[in-house]
Short mmCIF file of C-alpha atoms in Angstrom, two decimals:
data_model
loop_
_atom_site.label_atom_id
_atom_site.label_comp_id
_atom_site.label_asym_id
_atom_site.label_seq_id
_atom_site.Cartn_x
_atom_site.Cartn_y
_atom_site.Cartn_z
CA UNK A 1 29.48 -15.73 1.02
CA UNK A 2 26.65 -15.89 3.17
CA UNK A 3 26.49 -12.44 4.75
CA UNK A 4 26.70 -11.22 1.37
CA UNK A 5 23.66 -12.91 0.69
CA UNK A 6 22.31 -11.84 3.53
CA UNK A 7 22.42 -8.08 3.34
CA UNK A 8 21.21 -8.31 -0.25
CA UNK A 9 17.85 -10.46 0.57
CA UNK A 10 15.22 -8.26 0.71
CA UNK A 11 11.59 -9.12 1.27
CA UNK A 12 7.92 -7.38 0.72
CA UNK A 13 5.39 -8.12 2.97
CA UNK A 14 1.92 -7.58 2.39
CA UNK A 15 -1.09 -6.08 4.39
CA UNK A 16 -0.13 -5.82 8.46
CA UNK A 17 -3.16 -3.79 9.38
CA UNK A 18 -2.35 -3.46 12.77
CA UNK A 19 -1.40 -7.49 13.13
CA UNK A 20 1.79 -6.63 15.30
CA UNK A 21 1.95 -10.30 16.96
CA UNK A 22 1.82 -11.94 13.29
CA UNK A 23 4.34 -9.48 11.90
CA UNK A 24 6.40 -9.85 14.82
CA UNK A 25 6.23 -13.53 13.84
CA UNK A 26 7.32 -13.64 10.23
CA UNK A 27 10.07 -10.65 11.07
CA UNK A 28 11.81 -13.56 13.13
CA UNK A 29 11.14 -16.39 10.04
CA UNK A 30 12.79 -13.65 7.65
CA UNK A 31 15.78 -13.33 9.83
CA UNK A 32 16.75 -16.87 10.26
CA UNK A 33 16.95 -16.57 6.83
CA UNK A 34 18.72 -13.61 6.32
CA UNK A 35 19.99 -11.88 9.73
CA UNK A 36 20.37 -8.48 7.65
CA UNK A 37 16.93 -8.69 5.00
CA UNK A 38 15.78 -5.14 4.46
CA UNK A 39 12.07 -5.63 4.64
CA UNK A 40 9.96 -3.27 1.99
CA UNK A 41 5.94 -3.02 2.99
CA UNK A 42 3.01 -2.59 0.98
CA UNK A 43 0.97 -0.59 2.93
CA UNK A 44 -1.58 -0.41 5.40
CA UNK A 45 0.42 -0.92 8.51
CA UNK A 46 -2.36 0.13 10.31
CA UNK A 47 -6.23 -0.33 11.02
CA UNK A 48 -9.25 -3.24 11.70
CA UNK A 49 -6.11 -5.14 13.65
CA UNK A 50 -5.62 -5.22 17.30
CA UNK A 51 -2.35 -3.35 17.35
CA UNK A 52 -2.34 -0.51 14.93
CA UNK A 53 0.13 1.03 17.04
CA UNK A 54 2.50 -1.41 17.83
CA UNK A 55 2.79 -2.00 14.45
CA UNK A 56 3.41 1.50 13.13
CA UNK A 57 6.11 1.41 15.96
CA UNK A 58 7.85 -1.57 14.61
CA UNK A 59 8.29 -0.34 11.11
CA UNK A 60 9.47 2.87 11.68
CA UNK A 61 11.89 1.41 14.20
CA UNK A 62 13.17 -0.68 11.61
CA UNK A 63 14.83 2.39 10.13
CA UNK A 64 16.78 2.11 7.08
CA UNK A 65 16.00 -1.82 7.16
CA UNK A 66 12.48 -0.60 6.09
CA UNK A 67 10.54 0.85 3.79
CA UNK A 68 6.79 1.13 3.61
CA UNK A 69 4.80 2.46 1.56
CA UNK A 70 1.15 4.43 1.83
CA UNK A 71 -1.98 2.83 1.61
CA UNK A 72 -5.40 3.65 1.95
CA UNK A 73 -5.84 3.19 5.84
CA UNK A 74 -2.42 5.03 6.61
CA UNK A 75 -4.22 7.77 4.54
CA UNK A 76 -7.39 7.60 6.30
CA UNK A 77 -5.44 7.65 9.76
CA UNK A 78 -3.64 11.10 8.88
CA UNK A 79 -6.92 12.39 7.77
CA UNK A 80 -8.56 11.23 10.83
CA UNK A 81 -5.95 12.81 12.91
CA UNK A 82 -6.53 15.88 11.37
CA UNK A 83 -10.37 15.54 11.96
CA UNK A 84 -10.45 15.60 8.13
CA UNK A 85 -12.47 11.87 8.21
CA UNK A 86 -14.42 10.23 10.48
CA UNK A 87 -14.11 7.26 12.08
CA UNK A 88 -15.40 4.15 11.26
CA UNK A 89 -17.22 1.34 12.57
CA UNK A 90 -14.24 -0.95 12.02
CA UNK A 91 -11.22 1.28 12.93
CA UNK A 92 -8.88 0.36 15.42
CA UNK A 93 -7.03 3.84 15.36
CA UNK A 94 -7.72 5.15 18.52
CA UNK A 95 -4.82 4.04 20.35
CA UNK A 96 -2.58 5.44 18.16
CA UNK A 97 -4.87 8.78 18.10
CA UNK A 98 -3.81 8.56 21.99
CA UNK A 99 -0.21 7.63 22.15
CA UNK A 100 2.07 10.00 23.47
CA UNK A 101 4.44 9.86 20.24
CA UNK A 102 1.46 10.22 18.14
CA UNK A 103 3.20 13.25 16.21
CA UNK A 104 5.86 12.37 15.70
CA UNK A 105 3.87 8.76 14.30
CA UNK A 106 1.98 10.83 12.29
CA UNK A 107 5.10 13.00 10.93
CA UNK A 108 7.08 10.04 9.74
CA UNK A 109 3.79 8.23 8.30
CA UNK A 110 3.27 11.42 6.19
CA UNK A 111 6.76 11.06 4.77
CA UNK A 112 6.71 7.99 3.06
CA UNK A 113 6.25 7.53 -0.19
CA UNK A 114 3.51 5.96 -2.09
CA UNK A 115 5.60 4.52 -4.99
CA UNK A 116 8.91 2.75 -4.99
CA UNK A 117 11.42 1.60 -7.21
CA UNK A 118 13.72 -1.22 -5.99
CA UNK A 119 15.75 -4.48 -6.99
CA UNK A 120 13.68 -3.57 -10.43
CA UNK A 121 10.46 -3.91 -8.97
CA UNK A 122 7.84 -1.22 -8.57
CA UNK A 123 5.92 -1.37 -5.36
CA UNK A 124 2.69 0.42 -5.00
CA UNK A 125 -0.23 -0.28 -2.37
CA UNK A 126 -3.07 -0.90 -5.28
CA UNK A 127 -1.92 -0.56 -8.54
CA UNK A 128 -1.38 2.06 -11.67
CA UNK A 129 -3.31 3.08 -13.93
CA UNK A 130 -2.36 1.00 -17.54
CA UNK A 131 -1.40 4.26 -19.66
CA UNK A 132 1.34 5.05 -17.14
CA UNK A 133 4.84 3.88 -17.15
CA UNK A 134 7.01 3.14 -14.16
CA UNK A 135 8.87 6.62 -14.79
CA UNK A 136 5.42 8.41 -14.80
CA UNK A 137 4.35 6.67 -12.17
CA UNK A 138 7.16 7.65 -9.78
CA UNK A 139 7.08 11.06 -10.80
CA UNK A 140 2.98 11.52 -10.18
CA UNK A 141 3.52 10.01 -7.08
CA UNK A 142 6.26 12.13 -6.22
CA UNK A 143 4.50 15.08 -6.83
CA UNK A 144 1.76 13.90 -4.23
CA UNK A 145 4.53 13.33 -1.97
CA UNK A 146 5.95 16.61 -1.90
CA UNK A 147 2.05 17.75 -0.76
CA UNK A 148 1.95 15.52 2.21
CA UNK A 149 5.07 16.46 3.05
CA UNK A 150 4.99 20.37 2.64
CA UNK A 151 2.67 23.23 4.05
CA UNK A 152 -0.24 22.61 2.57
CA UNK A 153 -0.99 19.02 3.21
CA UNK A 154 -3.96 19.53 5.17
CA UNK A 155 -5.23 21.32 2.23
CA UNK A 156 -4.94 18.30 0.36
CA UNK A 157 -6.58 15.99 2.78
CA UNK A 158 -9.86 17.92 2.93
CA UNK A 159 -9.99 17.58 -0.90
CA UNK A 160 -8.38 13.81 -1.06
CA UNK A 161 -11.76 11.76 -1.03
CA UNK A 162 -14.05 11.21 -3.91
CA UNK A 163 -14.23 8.92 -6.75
CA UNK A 164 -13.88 11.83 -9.43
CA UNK A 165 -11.75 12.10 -11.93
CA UNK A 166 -12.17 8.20 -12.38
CA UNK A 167 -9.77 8.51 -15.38
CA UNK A 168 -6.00 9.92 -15.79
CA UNK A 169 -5.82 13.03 -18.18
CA UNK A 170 -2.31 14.53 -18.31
CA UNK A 171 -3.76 17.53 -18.15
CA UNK A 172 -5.29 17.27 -14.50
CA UNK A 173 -4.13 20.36 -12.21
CA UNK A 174 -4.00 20.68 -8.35
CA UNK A 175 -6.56 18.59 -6.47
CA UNK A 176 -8.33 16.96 -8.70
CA UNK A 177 -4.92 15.47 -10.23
CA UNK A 178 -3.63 14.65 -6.61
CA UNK A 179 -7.23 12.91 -5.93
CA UNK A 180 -6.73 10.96 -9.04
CA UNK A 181 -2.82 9.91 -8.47
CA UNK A 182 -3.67 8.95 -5.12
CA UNK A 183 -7.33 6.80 -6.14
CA UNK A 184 -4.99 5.01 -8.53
CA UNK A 185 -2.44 4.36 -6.01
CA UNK A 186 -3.97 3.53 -3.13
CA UNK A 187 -7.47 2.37 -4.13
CA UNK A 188 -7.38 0.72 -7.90
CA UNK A 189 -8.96 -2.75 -8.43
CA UNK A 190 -10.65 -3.03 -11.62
CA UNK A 191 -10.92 -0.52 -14.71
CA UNK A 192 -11.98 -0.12 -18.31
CA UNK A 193 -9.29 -0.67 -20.89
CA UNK A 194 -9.78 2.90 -21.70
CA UNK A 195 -8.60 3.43 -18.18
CA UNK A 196 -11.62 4.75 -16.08
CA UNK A 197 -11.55 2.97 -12.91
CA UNK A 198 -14.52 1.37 -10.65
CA UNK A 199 -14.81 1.88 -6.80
CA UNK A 200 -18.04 -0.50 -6.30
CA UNK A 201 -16.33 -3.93 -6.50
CA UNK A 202 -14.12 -5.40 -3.82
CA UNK A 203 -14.56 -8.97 -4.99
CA UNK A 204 -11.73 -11.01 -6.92
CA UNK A 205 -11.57 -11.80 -10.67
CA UNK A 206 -13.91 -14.44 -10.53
CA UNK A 207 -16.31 -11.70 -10.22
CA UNK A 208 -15.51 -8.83 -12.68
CA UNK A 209 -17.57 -6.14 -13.00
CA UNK A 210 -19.47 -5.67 -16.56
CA UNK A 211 -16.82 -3.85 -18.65
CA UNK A 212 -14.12 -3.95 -16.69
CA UNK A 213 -10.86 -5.83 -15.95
CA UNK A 214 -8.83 -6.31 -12.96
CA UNK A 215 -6.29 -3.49 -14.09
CA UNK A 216 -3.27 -5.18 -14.39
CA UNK A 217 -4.42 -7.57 -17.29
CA UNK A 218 -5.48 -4.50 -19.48
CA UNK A 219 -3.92 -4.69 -22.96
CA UNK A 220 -1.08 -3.19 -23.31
CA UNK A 221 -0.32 -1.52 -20.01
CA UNK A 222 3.09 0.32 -19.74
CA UNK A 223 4.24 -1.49 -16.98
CA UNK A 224 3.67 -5.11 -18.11
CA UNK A 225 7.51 -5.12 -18.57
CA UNK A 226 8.23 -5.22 -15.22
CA UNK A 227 7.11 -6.93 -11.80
CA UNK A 228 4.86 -4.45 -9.94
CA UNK A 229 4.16 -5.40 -6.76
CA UNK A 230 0.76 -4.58 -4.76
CA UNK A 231 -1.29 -5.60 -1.67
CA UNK A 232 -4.83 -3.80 -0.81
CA UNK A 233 -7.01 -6.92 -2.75
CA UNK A 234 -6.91 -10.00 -0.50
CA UNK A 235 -10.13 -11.34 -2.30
CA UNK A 236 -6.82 -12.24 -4.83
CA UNK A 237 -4.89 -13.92 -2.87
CA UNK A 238 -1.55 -14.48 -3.13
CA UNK A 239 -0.87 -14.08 -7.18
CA UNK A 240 2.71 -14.38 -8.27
CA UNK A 241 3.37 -13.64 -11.67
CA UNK A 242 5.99 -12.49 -13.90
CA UNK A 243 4.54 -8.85 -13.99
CA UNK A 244 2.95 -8.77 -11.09
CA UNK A 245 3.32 -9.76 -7.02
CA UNK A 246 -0.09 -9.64 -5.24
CA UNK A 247 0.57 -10.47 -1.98
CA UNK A 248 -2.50 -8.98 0.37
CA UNK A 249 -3.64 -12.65 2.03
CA UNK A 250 -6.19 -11.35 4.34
CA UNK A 251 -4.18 -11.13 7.84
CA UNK A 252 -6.42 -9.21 8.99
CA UNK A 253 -9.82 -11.26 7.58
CA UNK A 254 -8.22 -14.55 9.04
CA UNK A 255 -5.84 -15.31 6.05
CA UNK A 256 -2.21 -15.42 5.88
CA UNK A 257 0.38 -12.62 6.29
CA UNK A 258 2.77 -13.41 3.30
CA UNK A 259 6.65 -12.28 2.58
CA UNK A 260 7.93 -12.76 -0.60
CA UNK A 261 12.03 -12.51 -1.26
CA UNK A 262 12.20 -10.49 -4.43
CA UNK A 263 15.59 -12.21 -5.36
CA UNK A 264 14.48 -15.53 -5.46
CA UNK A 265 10.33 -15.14 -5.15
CA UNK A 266 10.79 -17.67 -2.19
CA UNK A 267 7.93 -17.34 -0.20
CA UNK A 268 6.98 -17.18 4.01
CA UNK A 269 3.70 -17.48 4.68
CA UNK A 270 1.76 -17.12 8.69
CA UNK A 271 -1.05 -18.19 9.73
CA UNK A 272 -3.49 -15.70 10.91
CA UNK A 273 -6.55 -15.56 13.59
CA UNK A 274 -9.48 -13.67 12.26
CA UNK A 275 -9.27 -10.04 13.73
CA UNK A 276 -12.90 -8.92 11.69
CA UNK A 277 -15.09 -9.95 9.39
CA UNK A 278 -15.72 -8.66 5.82
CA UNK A 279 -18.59 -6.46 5.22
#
């Protein structure tokens, strides 16, 4: 009885940003637990931590016991790599920039996905935009996958940044619907409840931004039926919900790293020593 309940526990984890030592930690809390957990990630492994490339390490070493999937640093580390983006004042990328298995890093980063669909939850870095439904959601960000992963991904880097479109149209074609995909995806926080999203506020719902909602409490979004899970807003904290598992608790900024077991919504928490401060 137990080992079957063992190899069916699986946990997310939010943010690492390179906070190895911490993940490290709560890897070994998880296992006393459940000796066989497949751990699912919510993205930003790496970045503003002290270990960016221990902890990309760790997770792909996990193998099939791991999934992870991309966020907005992991983004801005391929880009950098491909001296498509600069660096910035609070990176912590070089290290990996100078490992020896940096390729092959880089290679398996640019394979995973940036949706997921498991134990029916869907897992996303940020969030979705609220006229798109799980099925659409999966298939957009499929379609962005099969760019990073083909010839032309570079392409698609020089063109990823920018806040424009800052609303979904169907009828988007080639960069300017990847841009958008990812921006949802990846970056999301607050938008209109006609869907246009804003990229000025960081802050957490006690400070919304005139005509705007955080975007998972927009009326009537398609995925309201189901628990999405994100990370990327730590201002949040952890917010458990029955549509929604936001579980970014500021490692990095001093916070918590947090697990959640998506079977029971049992929940590990770590405490973490400030790595940078906000701002």
């Amino acid at each position: 009885m137990n080992s079957t309940v063992n190899s069916a526990a699986t946990y997310v984890v939010g943010d690492i940003q390179g906070c190895c030592d911490q993940l490290q930690q709560l890897h070994a809390q998880i296992k006393q637990k459940h000796p066989q957990a497949r751990l699912l990630f919510t993205g930003d492994l790496v970045n503003r931590g002290p270990r960016s490339l221990a902890s990309l390490r760790y997770v792909r070493d996990l193998g099939d016991k791991a999934e992870t999937v991309l966020g907005n640093h992991d983004l801005h580390l391929l880009a950098l790599a491909s001296g498509i983006d600069k660096s910035h004042k609070s990176d912590t990328l070089q290290e990996i920039l100078q490992a020896p298995d940096r390729e092959e890093l880089l290679h398996w980063l640019r394979h995973r996905p940036l949706a997921l669909w498991e134990d029916g939850h869907l897992l996303v870095h940020a969030g979705v935009f609220p006229q798109w439904s799980v099925e659409q959601t999966l298939e957009l960000a499929q379609e962005v996958e099969a760019v990073l992963r083909g010839s032309d991904w570079l392409h698609f880097l020089s063109h990823m940044y920018g806040n424009q479109p800052d609303r979904w149209d169907d009828k988007l074609q080639g960069v300017e619907r990847w841009r958008c995909i990812v921006n949802a995806l990846t970056r999301i926080r607050f938008c209109s409840t006609d869907g246009v999203m804003d990229f000025a506020s960081k802050d957490g719902i006690a400070d919304i931004p005139p005509g705007f909602m955080p975007w998972f409490d927009v009326p009537a979004r398609k995925t309201q039926d189901v628990p999405v899970i994100i990370g990327h807003w730590s201002t949040l904290g952890l917010l458990l919900r029955p549509d929604l598992l936001s579980i970014d608790t500021g490692c990095v900024w001093g916070g918590k790293l947090t697990a959640v077991c998506l079977q029971d919504r049992s929940v590990l928490q770590l405490d973490c020593p400030q790595q940078q401060r906000p701002g």
